[in-house]
Amino acid sequence: MTDRIFIEGIKFHGFHGLTRLERKVGVRLAVDVYLETSLAASGASDDVKDTVDYRKIHKRILTLGRETSHKLLESFATMVIEDLFRRFRGTERITMKVRKETPVLDGIVDSVGVEISRSREEVLPK
């Protein structure tokens, strides 16, 4: 599959991290998400009902990012990917980058993060 819907730079304040400070005060996070899905029907129809509505994806990522708390970005990204597969049926693969823009490290670091890519079959086996 070569068609993709993507949203880059979803930013929010969340409570994810190993330290008590990160989980209590929070950190600024940024998410990029790429969904592989066929865009043939929506390309022909020009109708949002024939595609994955990126507004709904954006809203769901913000909700999960703000309302959950994970020690590891790996755990947060995995949970979001699983949720998106359950909600958006036409998606075959999801790649997600999560960056902590205010990492608790000595010195100056722009960001730390993870990138996870999963297929529907890996997450929701038949």
Coordinates of C-alpha atoms in Angstrom, one line a residue:
M1 CA 0.0 0.0 0.0
T2 CA 1.4 3.4 -0.9
D3 CA -1.4 5.7 0.1
R4 CA -1.0 7.6 3.4
I5 CA -2.8 10.0 5.5
F6 CA -0.5 11.9 7.9
I7 CA -0.7 14.5 10.7
E8 CA 2.6 16.0 11.9
G9 CA 3.3 18.1 14.9
I10 CA 0.4 17.3 17.1
K11 CA 1.5 19.0 20.3
F12 CA 0.1 18.8 23.8
H13 CA 1.0 18.8 27.5
G14 CA 0.9 15.3 28.9
F15 CA 2.0 13.3 32.0
H16 CA 4.3 10.7 30.5
G17 CA 7.8 9.8 31.8
L18 CA 9.8 7.9 34.3
T19 CA 10.3 10.6 36.9
R20 CA 7.7 11.7 39.4
L21 CA 8.1 15.3 38.2
E22 CA 7.2 14.3 34.6
R23 CA 4.2 12.4 35.7
K24 CA 3.0 15.1 38.1
V25 CA 3.9 18.4 36.4
G26 CA 4.0 17.0 32.9
V27 CA 5.9 17.5 29.7
R28 CA 5.4 18.9 26.2
L29 CA 5.0 16.1 23.7
A30 CA 4.8 16.1 19.9
V31 CA 3.3 13.3 17.8
D32 CA 3.5 12.6 14.1
V33 CA 1.2 9.8 12.8
Y34 CA 1.1 8.2 9.4
L35 CA -1.7 5.9 8.4
E36 CA -1.5 3.6 5.3
T37 CA -4.9 3.2 3.8
S38 CA -6.4 3.2 0.3
L39 CA -7.3 6.7 -0.8
A40 CA -8.8 5.5 -4.2
A41 CA -12.4 5.8 -3.1
S42 CA -12.1 9.3 -1.6
G43 CA -9.9 10.4 -4.5
A44 CA -12.7 9.5 -6.9
S45 CA -15.7 10.7 -4.7
D46 CA -14.3 13.8 -3.0
D47 CA -16.3 12.7 0.0
V48 CA -14.9 12.5 3.6
K49 CA -17.1 9.5 4.3
D50 CA -14.9 7.5 1.9
T51 CA -11.6 8.1 3.8
V52 CA -10.1 8.3 7.3
D53 CA -11.0 11.7 8.7
Y54 CA -7.8 13.2 10.1
R55 CA -9.8 15.5 12.3
K56 CA -11.0 12.5 14.3
I57 CA -7.5 11.0 14.5
H58 CA -6.1 14.3 15.8
K59 CA -8.8 14.6 18.4
R60 CA -8.3 11.0 19.6
I61 CA -4.5 11.4 19.9
L62 CA -5.0 14.6 22.0
T63 CA -7.6 12.8 24.2
L64 CA -5.3 9.8 24.9
G65 CA -2.2 12.0 25.3
R66 CA -3.8 14.2 27.9
E67 CA -6.0 11.7 29.8
T68 CA -3.5 8.8 30.2
S69 CA -0.2 8.5 31.9
H70 CA 2.7 6.2 30.8
K71 CA 6.2 5.7 32.1
L72 CA 7.5 4.9 28.6
L73 CA 6.8 6.6 25.3
E74 CA 6.9 3.1 23.8
S75 CA 3.9 2.2 25.9
F76 CA 2.0 5.3 25.1
A77 CA 2.6 5.0 21.3
T78 CA 1.6 1.3 21.3
M79 CA -1.6 2.1 23.2
V80 CA -2.5 4.9 20.7
I81 CA -1.8 2.7 17.7
E82 CA -4.0 -0.1 19.1
D83 CA -6.8 2.3 19.7
L84 CA -6.5 3.8 16.2
F85 CA -6.7 0.4 14.6
R86 CA -9.8 -0.4 16.5
R87 CA -11.5 2.9 15.5
F88 CA -10.4 3.3 11.9
R89 CA -11.0 0.0 10.1
G90 CA -9.6 0.8 6.7
T91 CA -6.1 1.4 8.0
E92 CA -3.5 -1.3 7.2
R93 CA -0.4 0.2 8.9
I94 CA 0.3 3.0 11.4
T95 CA 3.6 4.6 12.0
M96 CA 3.8 6.9 15.0
K97 CA 6.6 9.2 16.2
V98 CA 6.4 10.5 19.8
R99 CA 8.8 13.2 21.0
K100 CA 9.3 14.6 24.4
E101 CA 10.2 18.2 23.8
T102 CA 11.1 18.9 27.4
P103 CA 13.2 15.9 28.4
V104 CA 14.6 15.8 31.9
L105 CA 18.3 15.5 31.0
D106 CA 21.4 17.4 31.9
G107 CA 22.4 19.9 29.3
I108 CA 20.4 21.1 26.3
V109 CA 18.5 18.5 24.3
D110 CA 15.8 19.4 21.7
S111 CA 13.8 16.2 22.1
V112 CA 13.9 12.5 22.7
G113 CA 11.4 10.0 21.3
V114 CA 10.4 6.8 19.7
E115 CA 9.1 5.7 16.3
I116 CA 6.8 2.6 16.2
S117 CA 5.3 1.1 13.1
R118 CA 2.7 -1.7 13.3
S119 CA 0.4 -3.5 10.8
R120 CA -3.2 -4.3 11.5
E121 CA -2.4 -8.0 11.5
E122 CA 0.3 -7.5 14.2
V123 CA -2.0 -5.6 16.5
L124 CA -5.4 -7.2 15.8
P125 CA -4.7 -10.8 14.6
K126 CA -7.6 -12.6 12.9

